């Protein structure tokens, strides 16, 4: 009985952990994308300023 319950809890915990990991990965990817976008915009603005 105890082993079954423990196994169920561990499975649930593993599922929750995996979900949290995917969420964090998604947020990090979003932030990285936003950072890359800002970097590209600043670079283009700098080149335009240098050209002008």
mmCIF file of N, CA and C in Angstrom:
data_model
loop_
_atom_site.group_PDB
_atom_site.id
_atom_site.type_symbol
_atom_site.label_atom_id
_atom_site.label_comp_id
_atom_site.label_asym_id
_atom_site.label_seq_id
_atom_site.Cartn_x
_atom_site.Cartn_y
_atom_site.Cartn_z
ATOM 1 N N UNK A 1 0.852 -1.207 0.000
ATOM 2 C CA UNK A 1 0.000 0.000 0.000
ATOM 3 C C UNK A 1 0.883 1.252 0.000
ATOM 4 N N UNK A 2 1.824 1.275 0.946
ATOM 5 C CA UNK A 2 2.679 2.456 1.054
ATOM 6 C C UNK A 2 3.511 2.634 -0.220
ATOM 7 N N UNK A 3 4.019 1.552 -0.752
ATOM 8 C CA UNK A 3 4.845 1.638 -1.960
ATOM 9 C C UNK A 3 4.033 2.197 -3.120
ATOM 10 N N UNK A 4 2.785 1.759 -3.242
ATOM 11 C CA UNK A 4 1.928 2.233 -4.335
ATOM 12 C C UNK A 4 1.698 3.732 -4.193
ATOM 13 N N UNK A 5 1.394 4.156 -2.959
ATOM 14 C CA UNK A 5 1.151 5.577 -2.732
ATOM 15 C C UNK A 5 2.415 6.379 -3.031
ATOM 16 N N UNK A 6 3.545 5.892 -2.564
ATOM 17 C CA UNK A 6 4.817 6.579 -2.805
ATOM 18 C C UNK A 6 5.084 6.683 -4.294
ATOM 19 N N UNK A 7 4.820 5.592 -5.008
ATOM 20 C CA UNK A 7 5.061 5.589 -6.446
ATOM 21 C C UNK A 7 4.167 6.628 -7.118
ATOM 22 N N UNK A 8 2.900 6.700 -6.692
ATOM 23 C CA UNK A 8 1.960 7.662 -7.273
ATOM 24 C C UNK A 8 2.436 9.082 -6.993
ATOM 25 N N UNK A 9 2.852 9.350 -5.763
ATOM 26 C CA UNK A 9 3.301 10.699 -5.408
ATOM 27 C C UNK A 9 4.553 11.076 -6.196
ATOM 28 N N UNK A 10 5.471 10.134 -6.336
ATOM 29 C CA UNK A 10 6.701 10.429 -7.079
ATOM 30 C C UNK A 10 6.376 10.731 -8.532
ATOM 31 N N UNK A 11 5.426 9.982 -9.104
ATOM 32 C CA UNK A 11 5.032 10.222 -10.497
ATOM 33 C C UNK A 11 4.440 11.615 -10.634
ATOM 34 N N UNK A 12 3.574 11.983 -9.672
ATOM 35 C CA UNK A 12 2.959 13.314 -9.707
ATOM 36 C C UNK A 12 4.029 14.394 -9.571
ATOM 37 N N UNK A 13 4.953 14.179 -8.640
ATOM 38 C CA UNK A 13 6.027 15.153 -8.431
ATOM 39 C C UNK A 13 6.873 15.289 -9.687
ATOM 40 N N UNK A 14 7.167 14.145 -10.324
ATOM 41 C CA UNK A 14 7.972 14.170 -11.543
ATOM 42 C C UNK A 14 7.243 14.944 -12.636
ATOM 43 N N UNK A 15 5.923 14.721 -12.734
ATOM 44 C CA UNK A 15 5.111 15.408 -13.738
ATOM 45 C C UNK A 15 5.138 16.920 -13.487
ATOM 46 N N UNK A 16 4.943 17.291 -12.207
ATOM 47 C CA UNK A 16 4.949 18.711 -11.852
ATOM 48 C C UNK A 16 6.310 19.330 -12.150
ATOM 49 N N UNK A 17 7.377 18.576 -11.833
ATOM 50 C CA UNK A 17 8.726 19.081 -12.071
ATOM 51 C C UNK A 17 8.965 19.289 -13.567
ATOM 52 N N UNK A 18 8.524 18.327 -14.367
ATOM 53 C CA UNK A 18 8.690 18.440 -15.821
ATOM 54 C C UNK A 18 7.912 19.638 -16.348
ATOM 55 N N UNK A 19 6.702 19.834 -15.816
ATOM 56 C CA UNK A 19 5.881 20.966 -16.245
ATOM 57 C C UNK A 19 6.583 22.280 -15.907
ATOM 58 N N UNK A 20 7.118 22.365 -14.686
ATOM 59 C CA UNK A 20 7.828 23.573 -14.269
ATOM 60 C C UNK A 20 9.038 23.812 -15.163
ATOM 61 N N UNK A 21 9.757 22.724 -15.502
ATOM 62 C CA UNK A 21 10.938 22.854 -16.348
ATOM 63 C C UNK A 21 10.558 23.388 -17.726
ATOM 64 N N UNK A 22 9.466 22.866 -18.294
ATOM 65 C CA UNK A 22 9.038 23.336 -19.614
ATOM 66 C C UNK A 22 8.633 24.807 -19.535
ATOM 67 N N UNK A 23 7.963 25.187 -18.443
ATOM 68 C CA UNK A 23 7.544 26.576 -18.282
ATOM 69 C C UNK A 23 8.760 27.490 -18.214
ATOM 70 N N UNK A 24 9.744 27.115 -17.413
ATOM 71 C CA UNK A 24 10.950 27.942 -17.282
ATOM 72 C C UNK A 24 11.684 28.025 -18.615
ATOM 73 N N UNK A 25 11.761 26.902 -19.322
ATOM 74 C CA UNK A 25 12.441 26.894 -20.623
ATOM 75 C C UNK A 25 11.731 27.832 -21.589
ATOM 76 N N UNK A 26 10.394 27.790 -21.562
ATOM 77 C CA UNK A 26 9.625 28.658 -22.445
ATOM 78 C C UNK A 26 9.884 30.127 -22.110
ATOM 79 N N UNK A 27 9.870 30.472 -20.826
ATOM 80 C CA UNK A 27 10.096 31.861 -20.428
ATOM 81 C C UNK A 27 11.506 32.308 -20.803
ATOM 82 N N UNK A 28 12.496 31.444 -20.593
ATOM 83 C CA UNK A 28 13.875 31.805 -20.937
ATOM 84 C C UNK A 28 14.009 32.023 -22.435
ATOM 85 N N UNK A 29 13.336 31.175 -23.217
ATOM 86 C CA UNK A 29 13.386 31.328 -24.676
ATOM 87 C C UNK A 29 12.764 32.656 -25.078
ATOM 88 N N UNK A 30 11.647 33.010 -24.435
ATOM 89 C CA UNK A 30 10.981 34.272 -24.748
ATOM 90 C C UNK A 30 11.894 35.449 -24.420
ATOM 91 N N UNK A 31 12.510 35.423 -23.249
ATOM 92 C CA UNK A 31 13.401 36.520 -22.860
ATOM 93 C C UNK A 31 14.592 36.614 -23.804
ATOM 94 N N UNK A 32 15.147 35.452 -24.180
ATOM 95 C CA UNK A 32 16.291 35.441 -25.101
ATOM 96 C C UNK A 32 15.891 36.038 -26.444
ATOM 97 N N UNK A 33 14.694 35.683 -26.910
ATOM 98 C CA UNK A 33 14.217 36.212 -28.187
ATOM 99 C C UNK A 33 14.051 37.730 -28.095
ATOM 100 N N UNK A 34 13.463 38.206 -26.995
ATOM 101 C CA UNK A 34 13.268 39.642 -26.816
ATOM 102 C C UNK A 34 14.618 40.354 -26.764
ATOM 103 N N UNK A 35 15.582 39.745 -26.068
ATOM 104 C CA UNK A 35 16.911 40.335 -25.956
ATOM 105 C C UNK A 35 17.567 40.418 -27.335
ATOM 106 N N UNK A 36 17.427 39.358 -28.118
ATOM 107 C CA UNK A 36 18.004 39.344 -29.468
ATOM 108 C C UNK A 36 17.352 40.427 -30.315
ATOM 109 N N UNK A 37 16.032 40.594 -30.174
ATOM 110 C CA UNK A 37 15.317 41.609 -30.941
ATOM 111 C C UNK A 37 15.836 42.999 -30.582
ATOM 112 N N UNK A 38 15.972 43.278 -29.290
ATOM 113 C CA UNK A 38 16.467 44.593 -28.868
ATOM 114 C C UNK A 38 17.884 44.811 -29.389
ATOM 115 N N UNK A 39 18.708 43.767 -29.345
ATOM 116 C CA UNK A 39 20.087 43.883 -29.812
ATOM 117 C C UNK A 39 20.113 44.211 -31.305
ATOM 118 N N UNK A 40 19.276 43.541 -32.099
ATOM 119 C CA UNK A 40 19.254 43.787 -33.545
ATOM 120 C C UNK A 40 18.763 45.200 -33.831
ATOM 121 N N UNK A 41 17.731 45.647 -33.105
ATOM 122 C CA UNK A 41 17.201 46.995 -33.344
ATOM 123 C C UNK A 41 18.255 48.040 -33.004
ATOM 124 N N UNK A 42 18.960 47.860 -31.890
ATOM 125 C CA UNK A 42 19.997 48.824 -31.504
ATOM 126 C C UNK A 42 21.124 48.832 -32.535
ATOM 127 N N UNK A 43 21.484 47.652 -33.045
ATOM 128 C CA UNK A 43 22.554 47.560 -34.045
ATOM 129 C C UNK A 43 22.145 48.284 -35.321
ATOM 130 N N UNK A 44 20.910 48.088 -35.767
ATOM 131 C CA UNK A 44 20.443 48.753 -36.990
ATOM 132 C C UNK A 44 20.401 50.262 -36.778
ATOM 133 N N UNK A 45 19.941 50.692 -35.598
ATOM 134 C CA UNK A 45 19.886 52.125 -35.309
ATOM 135 C C UNK A 45 21.295 52.714 -35.323
ATOM 136 N N UNK A 46 22.251 51.999 -34.753
ATOM 137 C CA UNK A 46 23.633 52.459 -34.707
ATOM 138 C C UNK A 46 24.205 52.576 -36.125
ATOM 139 N N UNK A 47 23.948 51.580 -36.960
ATOM 140 C CA UNK A 47 24.468 51.611 -38.336
ATOM 141 C C UNK A 47 23.833 52.761 -39.108
ATOM 142 N N UNK A 48 22.534 52.973 -38.897
ATOM 143 C CA UNK A 48 21.840 54.060 -39.593
ATOM 144 C C UNK A 48 22.429 55.404 -39.161
ATOM 145 N N UNK A 49 22.712 55.546 -37.867
ATOM 146 C CA UNK A 49 23.282 56.781 -37.341
ATOM 147 C C UNK A 49 24.677 56.993 -37.937
ATOM 148 N N UNK A 50 25.452 55.924 -37.999
ATOM 149 C CA UNK A 50 26.804 56.023 -38.550
ATOM 150 C C UNK A 50 26.739 56.393 -40.031
ATOM 151 N N UNK A 51 25.765 55.820 -40.728
ATOM 152 C CA UNK A 51 25.616 56.096 -42.153
ATOM 153 C C UNK A 51 25.182 57.549 -42.367
ATOM 154 N N UNK A 52 24.300 58.050 -41.494
ATOM 155 C CA UNK A 52 23.776 59.411 -41.662
ATOM 156 C C UNK A 52 24.858 60.465 -41.419
#
